[in-house]
């Protein structure tokens, strides 16, 4: 049944052209402020030149106008900066690895960038309980490498692992390619240290470092997906998971989307406790990978859809037996046209290279419109077909990849360059369509600047009001990451 839609907050013609006007209540950064920052952080903690990497996002589509990047080395230094900025009404953008895909981590006007790059020293791990406590500026891959030596791994993984930080992952509630197995970050977060943007720069130690604690509201979880709007996360306590001793990966070629869903159903029942990824690529993204990055499919036949399925377990014979039985059943039930089981970690890496290079491949077309949405499976690929028909020749490509096992599609529509005519065809139609079909306009990347005009779609006004009240409690002067999500 189709839902009745709430009104869009304001009419929008060109998505990325929507920039909120500067709030003149915020002060501009003066020489005296720079001196105060140097006083808190030392001269090497304040960068005024060569900051383009910090004011441009990964896609290159969002460029801010900030003029200074600050590098605190501790929670206390973050506290001193936020107290100063709050008292002086200076707006601040927290920034982790700057890999976010919605323009949330860069300044819009002249906000100060608060980089977490130097808060990356403290790391401790309980290898019996599997509990990790670390500074927020650690890069995800570094954490994974440290945990691997102790027989563990992070419960989530994403293509940006070499740059994104654990603090940024918490702030975006990152999803990624293991969610089908280990659940979202809500299943793993235990505690946080956060600094509030109030006039004291209050430091809060929220949650705990033990597995079970029902003594209060689960306050750290308010910061999951808070997109740097409530406070600056400086330390994270969470569970890690045992590193699997056996990983089996297979790429399957499928004739129809309906059959992809049948393969998913079968994978869930027959691979059950060992399934760890179920990723999706259509023929158009495969073509894009080939023409833009010279990456070739691992399947010998070209098929309309490809699925990358992976199991992770502790006993290779057992897992291989399950995977082989699953593949046999897919073939005998005529669900797949082709399939390859990785015979080595190099084979598996080739399969993952295809999936993980998709975000880069689409950028090579010139301009890319990204859509990260959740949909019921019956509408998952219908969206792609609807948009193909709607965009016609104005789009260079309409490609889809994503986390099919979680109902999360990444529909990317490319053009040689920005095209207002195409934008008018796509928006707000696309997001209204998603909500009308019971989906979410942001599955895992958040709202940031990109989706701000649509952020009320699918959310009750009471929920939005409650969110605003919470924002006012945490950030009474509204200095943290303005012009975005809330
Ligand atoms: P940033 O981009 O720096 O910041 C993101 C947001 O968090 C901003 O609003 C920022 O203000 C806030 N923030 C950052 N650090 C802090 C902090 N310490 N305290 C408070 N607020 C903070 N995302 C997924 O969910 N799943 C994927 O599979 C996935 N794959 C990706 C693949 C590629 C190639 C790329 C480029 C991106 C991908 N992303 C994915 C998006 C992105 O990597 C994630 O959103 C990631 O969690 C962002 O982390 P970051 O450290 O780069 O944060
Ligand atoms: C992925 O799953 C990321 O690869 C990026 O979330 C999605 O490029 C995108 O649209
Ligand atoms: Zn994703």
Coordinates of C-alpha atoms and ligand atoms in Angstrom, one line a residue:
X1 CA 0.0 0.0 0.0
X2 CA 1.3 3.5 -0.9
X3 CA 1.9 6.0 2.0
X4 CA 0.6 9.5 2.0
X5 CA 3.6 11.8 1.9
X6 CA 4.3 14.8 4.1
X7 CA 5.1 18.1 2.4
X8 CA 8.8 18.7 1.4
X9 CA 10.2 21.4 3.5
X10 CA 11.0 23.8 0.7
X11 CA 11.0 23.5 -3.1
X12 CA 14.3 22.5 -4.6
X13 CA 15.4 22.6 -8.2
X14 CA 19.0 21.6 -8.1
X15 CA 20.0 19.3 -5.3
X16 CA 23.6 20.2 -4.8
X17 CA 22.9 23.9 -5.4
X18 CA 20.9 24.1 -2.1
X19 CA 23.0 25.9 0.4
X20 CA 21.5 27.4 3.5
X21 CA 22.4 31.1 4.0
X22 CA 25.1 31.9 6.5
X23 CA 23.8 32.4 10.0
X24 CA 24.9 35.9 10.9
X25 CA 24.6 35.0 14.6
X26 CA 27.9 33.2 14.2
X27 CA 31.2 35.1 14.6
X28 CA 33.8 35.1 11.9
X29 CA 37.2 33.7 13.0
X30 CA 39.6 36.6 13.9
X31 CA 43.3 36.8 14.5
X32 CA 42.6 36.8 18.2
X33 CA 40.7 33.5 17.9
X34 CA 43.6 31.9 15.9
X35 CA 46.0 33.0 18.7
X36 CA 43.6 31.4 21.3
X37 CA 43.5 28.2 19.3
X38 CA 47.4 28.2 19.1
X39 CA 47.4 28.7 22.9
X40 CA 45.3 25.6 23.4
X41 CA 46.9 23.3 20.8
X42 CA 50.3 24.7 20.0
X43 CA 51.2 26.2 16.6
X44 CA 51.3 22.7 14.9
X45 CA 47.7 22.2 16.0
X46 CA 46.4 25.0 13.9
X47 CA 46.5 24.8 10.1
X48 CA 45.6 27.8 7.9
X49 CA 47.2 26.9 4.6
X50 CA 46.8 23.9 2.2
X51 CA 43.5 22.9 3.7
X52 CA 41.6 22.0 0.5
X53 CA 41.5 18.3 1.5
X54 CA 39.6 19.3 4.6
X55 CA 37.0 21.5 2.9
X56 CA 36.2 19.3 -0.1
X57 CA 34.4 16.0 0.3
X58 CA 35.3 12.6 -1.3
X59 CA 33.0 13.1 -4.3
X60 CA 34.4 16.6 -4.9
X61 CA 30.8 17.9 -5.1
X62 CA 30.8 19.7 -1.8
X63 CA 33.3 22.5 -1.3
X64 CA 33.2 24.6 1.9
X65 CA 34.8 27.9 2.7
X66 CA 36.4 27.2 6.1
X67 CA 39.8 28.9 6.6
X68 CA 41.3 26.9 9.5
X69 CA 41.7 23.3 10.6
X70 CA 42.3 22.4 14.2
X71 CA 44.1 19.2 15.4
X72 CA 43.5 18.6 19.1
X73 CA 45.5 15.7 20.6
X74 CA 43.2 14.9 23.5
X75 CA 39.7 15.1 24.9
X76 CA 40.8 18.0 27.1
X77 CA 42.0 20.0 24.1
X78 CA 38.7 19.3 22.3
X79 CA 36.9 20.5 25.5
X80 CA 39.0 23.7 25.5
X81 CA 38.2 24.5 21.9
X82 CA 34.4 23.7 22.1
X83 CA 34.1 25.8 25.3
X84 CA 35.9 28.7 23.6
X85 CA 33.9 28.4 20.4
X86 CA 30.6 28.1 22.2
X87 CA 31.3 31.2 24.3
X88 CA 32.4 33.1 21.2
X89 CA 29.6 31.7 18.9
X90 CA 32.1 30.2 16.4
X91 CA 30.7 27.4 14.4
X92 CA 32.6 24.1 14.3
X93 CA 32.5 21.0 12.0
X94 CA 33.8 17.7 13.5
X95 CA 35.8 15.8 10.9
X96 CA 37.0 12.2 10.9
X97 CA 38.4 10.6 7.7
X98 CA 36.3 12.9 5.5
X99 CA 35.0 9.9 3.5
X100 CA 31.3 10.6 4.2
X101 CA 29.1 10.8 1.1
X102 CA 26.5 13.4 2.0
X103 CA 28.7 16.5 2.5
X104 CA 28.4 16.3 6.4
X105 CA 32.1 16.6 7.3
X106 CA 33.1 19.8 5.5
X107 CA 32.2 23.4 6.4
X108 CA 29.4 25.1 4.4
X109 CA 30.5 28.7 5.1
X110 CA 33.3 29.6 7.4
X111 CA 33.0 27.0 10.1
X112 CA 36.2 25.9 11.9
X113 CA 37.2 22.3 11.0
X114 CA 37.9 20.1 14.1
X115 CA 39.9 17.2 12.7
X116 CA 40.2 14.1 14.8
X117 CA 43.3 12.9 13.0
X118 CA 45.6 13.3 16.0
X119 CA 43.4 11.7 18.6
X120 CA 44.6 8.2 17.9
X121 CA 46.8 6.9 20.7
X122 CA 44.8 5.1 23.3
X123 CA 43.9 1.5 22.4
X124 CA 43.1 -1.3 24.8
X125 CA 41.4 -4.7 24.2
X126 CA 40.0 -7.4 26.4
X127 CA 40.6 -10.5 24.4
X128 CA 38.4 -12.7 26.5
X129 CA 35.3 -10.5 26.5
X130 CA 36.1 -9.0 23.1
X131 CA 35.7 -5.5 24.3
X132 CA 37.7 -2.7 22.6
X133 CA 38.3 0.8 23.9
X134 CA 40.1 3.3 21.7
X135 CA 40.5 6.9 20.7
X136 CA 38.0 8.1 18.1
X137 CA 40.6 9.1 15.5
X138 CA 41.8 5.5 14.8
X139 CA 41.3 4.5 11.2
X140 CA 39.0 1.5 10.8
X141 CA 41.6 -0.6 9.0
X142 CA 44.3 0.1 11.6
X143 CA 41.9 -1.2 14.3
X144 CA 41.2 -4.3 12.2
X145 CA 44.9 -4.9 11.8
X146 CA 45.5 -4.5 15.6
X147 CA 42.6 -6.8 16.4
X148 CA 43.7 -9.4 13.9
X149 CA 46.9 -10.0 15.9
X150 CA 44.6 -10.8 18.9
X151 CA 42.3 -13.1 17.0
X152 CA 39.5 -10.6 16.5
X153 CA 38.1 -8.2 13.9
X154 CA 35.8 -5.2 13.8
X155 CA 32.1 -6.3 13.3
X156 CA 31.7 -4.0 10.3
X157 CA 33.7 -3.3 7.2
X158 CA 33.4 -0.8 4.3
X159 CA 35.2 0.2 1.2
X160 CA 36.5 3.4 2.9
X161 CA 38.2 1.4 5.7
X162 CA 41.7 2.7 4.8
X163 CA 40.6 6.3 5.6
X164 CA 37.4 6.4 7.7
X165 CA 37.8 6.7 11.5
X166 CA 35.9 4.9 14.2
X167 CA 34.5 8.2 15.6
X168 CA 33.2 9.0 12.1
X169 CA 31.8 5.5 11.8
X170 CA 29.9 5.9 15.1
X171 CA 28.8 9.4 14.1
X172 CA 27.3 8.0 10.8
X173 CA 26.2 4.7 12.2
X174 CA 28.1 3.1 9.3
X175 CA 26.6 0.0 7.8
X176 CA 28.8 -1.8 5.3
X177 CA 29.3 -5.3 4.1
X178 CA 29.0 -7.4 7.3
X179 CA 25.7 -6.0 8.7
X180 CA 23.8 -9.1 7.5
X181 CA 25.8 -11.2 9.9
X182 CA 26.8 -9.0 12.9
X183 CA 24.0 -6.4 12.9
X184 CA 24.3 -2.6 13.0
X185 CA 26.7 -0.6 15.3
X186 CA 23.8 -0.5 17.7
X187 CA 24.5 -4.1 18.5
X188 CA 28.1 -3.4 19.4
X189 CA 28.4 0.1 21.0
X190 CA 28.9 0.0 24.8
X191 CA 30.3 3.4 25.7
X192 CA 31.5 6.8 24.4
X193 CA 33.5 9.8 25.6
X194 CA 31.9 12.9 24.1
X195 CA 32.6 16.6 24.4
X196 CA 29.6 18.9 24.3
X197 CA 29.6 22.2 22.5
X198 CA 28.5 24.1 25.6
X199 CA 30.2 26.9 27.3
X200 CA 32.1 24.5 29.6
X201 CA 33.1 22.1 26.9
X202 CA 31.5 19.4 29.1
X203 CA 33.2 16.0 28.9
X204 CA 30.7 13.1 29.3
X205 CA 31.6 9.5 29.8
X206 CA 28.5 7.7 28.6
X207 CA 27.5 4.0 28.9
X208 CA 30.1 1.6 30.3
X209 CA 32.9 -0.8 29.4
X210 CA 31.0 -3.9 30.3
X211 CA 28.7 -6.0 28.1
X212 CA 25.5 -5.6 30.1
X213 CA 24.4 -2.5 31.8
X214 CA 20.7 -1.6 32.1
X215 CA 21.0 1.0 34.8
X216 CA 20.1 4.0 32.8
X217 CA 19.0 5.2 29.3
X218 CA 21.4 3.9 26.7
X219 CA 22.7 7.4 26.0
X220 CA 25.8 6.5 23.8
X221 CA 23.3 5.3 21.2
X222 CA 22.0 8.8 20.8
X223 CA 25.3 9.6 19.2
X224 CA 25.1 6.7 16.6
X225 CA 24.2 8.4 13.4
X226 CA 24.2 11.9 15.1
X227 CA 26.4 13.3 12.2
X228 CA 28.4 15.6 14.4
X229 CA 25.3 17.4 15.6
X230 CA 25.3 16.7 19.3
X231 CA 28.9 16.4 20.5
X232 CA 32.4 15.4 19.5
X233 CA 33.2 11.8 20.1
X234 CA 36.7 11.3 21.4
X235 CA 36.7 7.7 22.5
X236 CA 34.7 4.6 21.7
X237 CA 34.0 1.4 23.7
X238 CA 32.5 -1.5 21.7
X239 CA 32.5 -5.2 21.1
X240 CA 34.7 -6.8 18.4
X241 CA 34.0 -10.3 17.0
X242 CA 36.3 -13.3 16.7
X243 CA 38.2 -13.3 13.4
X244 CA 36.8 -16.1 11.3
X245 CA 39.3 -18.9 10.5
X246 CA 37.5 -19.8 7.3
X247 CA 36.1 -17.4 4.7
X248 CA 34.4 -18.7 1.6
X249 CA 33.4 -16.3 -1.2
X250 CA 31.4 -16.9 -4.3
X251 CA 30.2 -14.8 -7.2
X252 CA 26.9 -15.8 -8.8
X253 CA 25.4 -14.8 -12.1
X254 CA 21.6 -14.4 -12.0
X255 CA 19.0 -13.9 -14.7
X256 CA 16.4 -11.8 -13.0
X257 CA 16.0 -9.7 -9.8
X258 CA 13.2 -12.1 -8.6
X259 CA 15.7 -14.9 -8.7
X260 CA 18.3 -12.8 -6.8
X261 CA 15.7 -12.6 -3.9
X262 CA 15.2 -16.3 -4.1
X263 CA 18.9 -16.9 -3.8
X264 CA 19.0 -14.6 -0.8
X265 CA 16.2 -16.6 0.9
X266 CA 18.0 -19.8 0.2
X267 CA 21.3 -18.4 1.4
X268 CA 19.7 -17.2 4.7
X269 CA 18.3 -20.7 5.3
X270 CA 21.1 -22.9 4.1
X271 CA 24.1 -20.8 5.1
X272 CA 22.3 -19.5 8.2
X273 CA 24.9 -18.9 11.0
X274 CA 27.9 -18.6 8.6
X275 CA 26.6 -16.1 6.0
X276 CA 28.5 -12.8 6.4
X277 CA 27.9 -10.8 3.2
X278 CA 25.3 -10.8 0.4
X279 CA 26.2 -8.0 -2.1
X280 CA 24.6 -7.1 -5.3
X281 CA 25.8 -5.6 -8.7
X282 CA 23.8 -5.2 -11.9
X283 CA 25.1 -5.5 -15.4
X284 CA 25.4 -1.7 -15.8
X285 CA 27.8 -1.3 -12.9
X286 CA 29.8 -4.3 -14.2
X287 CA 30.0 -2.5 -17.6
X288 CA 31.0 0.8 -15.8
X289 CA 33.8 -1.1 -13.9
X290 CA 35.1 -2.5 -17.1
X291 CA 35.1 0.7 -19.2
X292 CA 36.1 3.2 -16.4
X293 CA 38.6 1.1 -14.4
X294 CA 39.5 -1.8 -16.7
X295 CA 38.1 -4.3 -14.1
X296 CA 36.7 -7.4 -15.6
X297 CA 34.0 -9.7 -14.3
X298 CA 35.1 -12.9 -12.7
X299 CA 32.2 -14.8 -14.2
X300 CA 32.8 -16.1 -17.8
X301 CA 29.2 -15.3 -18.9
X302 CA 27.8 -11.8 -18.7
X303 CA 24.6 -11.9 -16.7
X304 CA 22.0 -9.3 -15.8
X305 CA 22.8 -9.5 -12.1
X306 CA 25.8 -10.6 -10.0
X307 CA 25.8 -11.6 -6.3
X308 CA 28.8 -11.8 -4.1
X309 CA 28.0 -14.1 -1.2
X310 CA 30.5 -14.8 1.6
X311 CA 30.5 -17.1 4.6
X312 CA 32.7 -16.7 7.7
X313 CA 33.2 -19.4 10.2
X314 CA 35.6 -21.4 12.3
X315 CA 35.8 -24.7 10.4
X316 CA 36.7 -24.8 6.8
X317 CA 35.4 -28.2 6.0
X318 CA 32.0 -27.4 7.5
X319 CA 31.8 -24.0 5.8
X320 CA 32.9 -25.4 2.4
X321 CA 30.4 -28.2 2.7
X322 CA 27.6 -25.7 3.4
X323 CA 28.7 -23.3 0.6
X324 CA 29.0 -26.2 -1.9
X325 CA 25.5 -27.6 -1.0
X326 CA 24.1 -24.0 -1.3
X327 CA 25.6 -23.6 -4.8
X328 CA 24.4 -27.0 -5.9
X329 CA 20.9 -26.2 -4.8
X330 CA 21.0 -22.8 -6.6
X331 CA 22.0 -24.7 -9.8
X332 CA 19.5 -27.5 -9.4
X333 CA 16.7 -25.1 -8.7
X334 CA 17.8 -23.1 -11.8
X335 CA 18.3 -19.9 -9.7
X336 CA 21.7 -19.0 -11.1
X337 CA 23.1 -19.0 -14.6
X338 CA 26.7 -19.2 -13.5
X339 CA 28.8 -19.3 -10.3
X340 CA 32.4 -19.2 -9.2
X341 CA 33.7 -20.2 -5.8
X342 CA 36.9 -18.5 -4.8
X343 CA 39.8 -21.0 -4.6
X344 CA 42.2 -18.7 -2.9
X345 CA 42.2 -15.4 -1.0
X346 CA 43.5 -13.7 -4.2
X347 CA 40.3 -15.0 -6.0
X348 CA 38.2 -13.6 -3.2
X349 CA 40.1 -10.3 -3.4
X350 CA 39.3 -10.0 -7.1
X351 CA 35.6 -10.5 -6.4
X352 CA 35.6 -7.8 -3.6
X353 CA 37.7 -5.5 -5.8
X354 CA 34.7 -5.4 -8.2
X355 CA 32.2 -4.6 -5.5
X356 CA 34.4 -2.1 -3.6
X357 CA 35.6 -0.2 -6.7
X358 CA 32.0 0.6 -7.7
X359 CA 31.9 4.0 -5.9
X360 CA 35.1 5.0 -7.7
X361 CA 34.1 3.7 -11.1
X362 CA 31.0 5.8 -11.2
X363 CA 32.9 9.0 -10.4
X364 CA 34.9 8.5 -13.7
X365 CA 31.8 9.3 -15.8
X366 CA 32.1 13.0 -14.8
X367 CA 29.3 13.7 -12.4
X368 CA 27.5 11.3 -10.2
X369 CA 24.1 11.5 -8.4
X370 CA 24.3 9.1 -5.4
X371 CA 21.2 7.6 -3.8
X372 CA 21.6 5.4 -0.7
X373 CA 18.1 4.1 0.1
X374 CA 16.4 1.2 1.8
X375 CA 13.4 -0.5 0.2
X376 CA 11.3 -3.6 0.6
X377 CA 12.8 -6.2 -1.7
X378 CA 9.8 -6.2 -4.0
X379 CA 10.6 -2.5 -4.9
X380 CA 14.4 -2.7 -4.6
X381 CA 15.2 -2.9 -8.3
X382 CA 11.9 -1.4 -9.5
X383 CA 13.4 1.9 -8.4
X384 CA 16.3 1.4 -10.9
X385 CA 13.9 0.6 -13.7
X386 CA 11.6 3.5 -12.9
X387 CA 14.6 5.9 -12.9
X388 CA 16.0 4.4 -16.1
X389 CA 12.8 5.1 -17.9
X390 CA 12.5 8.6 -16.3
X391 CA 16.0 9.8 -17.0
X392 CA 16.2 8.5 -20.6
X393 CA 19.2 9.8 -22.5
X394 CA 19.9 12.6 -20.1
X395 CA 21.7 10.1 -17.9
X396 CA 25.0 8.6 -19.0
X397 CA 24.4 5.6 -16.8
X398 CA 21.9 4.3 -14.3
X399 CA 23.7 1.7 -12.2
X400 CA 22.9 -0.2 -9.1
X401 CA 25.0 -2.0 -6.5
X402 CA 24.4 -2.4 -2.8
X403 CA 23.8 -4.5 0.3
X404 CA 21.0 -6.6 -1.0
X405 CA 20.9 -8.7 2.1
X406 CA 20.0 -5.6 4.1
X407 CA 17.5 -4.1 1.5
X408 CA 20.0 -1.3 0.9
X409 CA 20.4 -0.2 -2.7
X410 CA 23.0 2.3 -4.0
X411 CA 21.4 3.7 -7.2
X412 CA 24.0 5.9 -8.9
X413 CA 23.0 8.0 -11.9
X414 CA 25.8 9.5 -13.8
X415 CA 26.2 12.3 -16.4
X416 CA 29.2 13.9 -18.1
X417 CA 28.6 17.0 -16.0
X418 CA 26.0 18.4 -13.7
X419 CA 22.7 18.6 -15.5
X420 CA 19.9 20.7 -14.1
X421 CA 17.3 19.1 -16.5
X422 CA 18.2 15.7 -15.1
X423 CA 18.0 17.0 -11.5
X424 CA 14.5 18.3 -12.2
X425 CA 13.4 14.9 -13.4
X426 CA 14.9 13.1 -10.5
X427 CA 14.0 15.3 -7.5
X428 CA 12.0 15.3 -5.4
X429 CA 10.4 12.4 -7.4
X430 CA 12.9 9.8 -6.4
X431 CA 12.8 10.3 -2.7
X432 CA 9.0 10.6 -2.7
X433 CA 8.8 7.4 -4.6
X434 CA 11.1 5.7 -2.0
X435 CA 9.0 6.8 1.0
X436 CA 5.7 6.0 -0.8
X437 CA 7.0 2.5 -1.2
X438 CA 7.8 2.1 2.5
X439 CA 11.6 2.8 2.2
X440 CA 14.0 5.2 3.8
X441 CA 15.7 8.0 1.9
X442 CA 19.0 7.3 3.8
X443 CA 19.9 3.8 4.6
X444 CA 23.5 4.3 5.8
X445 CA 25.2 7.5 4.6
X446 CA 23.0 9.9 6.6
X447 CA 21.5 13.3 5.7
X448 CA 24.4 15.8 5.8
X449 CA 23.9 18.5 3.2
X450 CA 22.9 16.3 0.3
X451 CA 19.5 15.1 1.6
X452 CA 18.7 18.1 3.9
X453 CA 15.8 19.3 1.6
X454 CA 14.1 15.8 2.0
X455 CA 15.0 15.0 5.6
X456 CA 11.4 15.3 6.8
X457 CA 10.2 12.7 4.3
X458 CA 9.0 9.6 6.1
X459 CA 9.5 11.0 9.6
X460 CA 6.7 12.1 11.8
X461 CA 6.7 15.7 13.0
X462 CA 6.8 14.6 16.6
X463 CA 10.0 12.7 16.0
X464 CA 11.6 15.7 14.3
X465 CA 10.5 18.0 17.1
X466 CA 12.0 15.6 19.7
X467 CA 15.3 15.6 17.7
X468 CA 15.4 19.4 17.7
X469 CA 14.8 19.5 21.5
X470 CA 17.7 17.0 22.0
X471 CA 19.9 19.1 19.8
X472 CA 19.1 22.2 21.9
X473 CA 20.0 20.4 25.1
X474 CA 23.4 19.2 23.8
X475 CA 24.3 22.3 21.7
X476 CA 22.6 25.3 23.3
X477 CA 24.3 27.8 21.0
X478 CA 23.8 25.7 17.9
X479 CA 27.5 25.9 16.9
X480 CA 28.1 22.3 16.1
X481 CA 27.9 21.3 12.4
X482 CA 25.2 23.9 11.4
X483 CA 23.3 23.9 8.1
X484 CA 23.0 20.1 8.0
X485 CA 21.0 17.2 9.3
X486 CA 19.0 18.8 12.2
Ligands
LIG1 P1 33.6 11.9 8.1 O1 33.3 11.8 6.7 O2 34.8 12.7 8.5 O3 32.3 12.5 8.9 C1 31.1 12.0 8.7 C2 30.1 12.7 9.7 O4 30.4 12.3 11.0 C3 30.2 14.2 9.6 O5 28.9 14.7 9.9 C4 31.1 14.6 10.7 O6 30.8 15.9 11.3 C5 30.8 13.5 11.8 N1 32.0 13.1 12.6 C6 33.2 12.5 12.1 N2 33.9 12.3 13.2 C7 33.3 12.6 14.3 C8 33.6 12.6 15.7 N3 34.7 12.1 16.2 N4 32.6 13.1 16.6 C9 31.5 13.6 16.1 N5 31.1 13.7 14.8 C10 32.0 13.2 13.9 N6 29.3 4.1 4.5 C11 28.5 3.1 4.9 O7 27.7 3.2 5.9 N7 28.7 1.8 4.4 C12 29.5 1.6 3.3 O8 29.6 0.5 2.8 C13 30.3 2.7 2.9 N8 31.2 2.5 1.9 C14 31.9 3.6 1.4 C15 32.9 3.4 0.4 C16 33.6 4.4 -0.1 C17 34.6 4.2 -1.2 C18 33.4 5.7 0.5 C19 34.2 6.9 0.0 C20 32.5 5.9 1.5 C21 31.8 4.9 2.0 N9 30.9 5.0 3.1 C22 30.1 4.0 3.5 C23 30.6 6.4 3.7 C24 31.7 6.7 4.8 O9 32.8 6.0 4.6 C25 31.1 6.4 6.2 O10 30.0 7.3 6.4 C26 32.1 6.6 7.3 O11 31.5 6.0 8.5 C27 32.5 8.0 7.6 O12 33.6 8.0 8.5 P2 34.7 9.3 8.4 O13 35.6 9.1 9.6 O14 35.2 9.4 7.1 O15 33.7 10.5 8.8
LIG2 C1 29.1 1.1 -0.8 O1 28.4 0.3 -0.3 C2 29.1 2.5 -0.2 O2 29.9 0.9 -1.7 C3 29.1 3.6 -1.3 O3 28.1 2.7 0.7 C4 27.8 3.6 -2.1 O4 28.9 4.7 -3.9 C5 27.8 4.5 -3.3 O5 26.8 5.0 -3.7
LIG3 ZN1 27.0 0.9 1.2

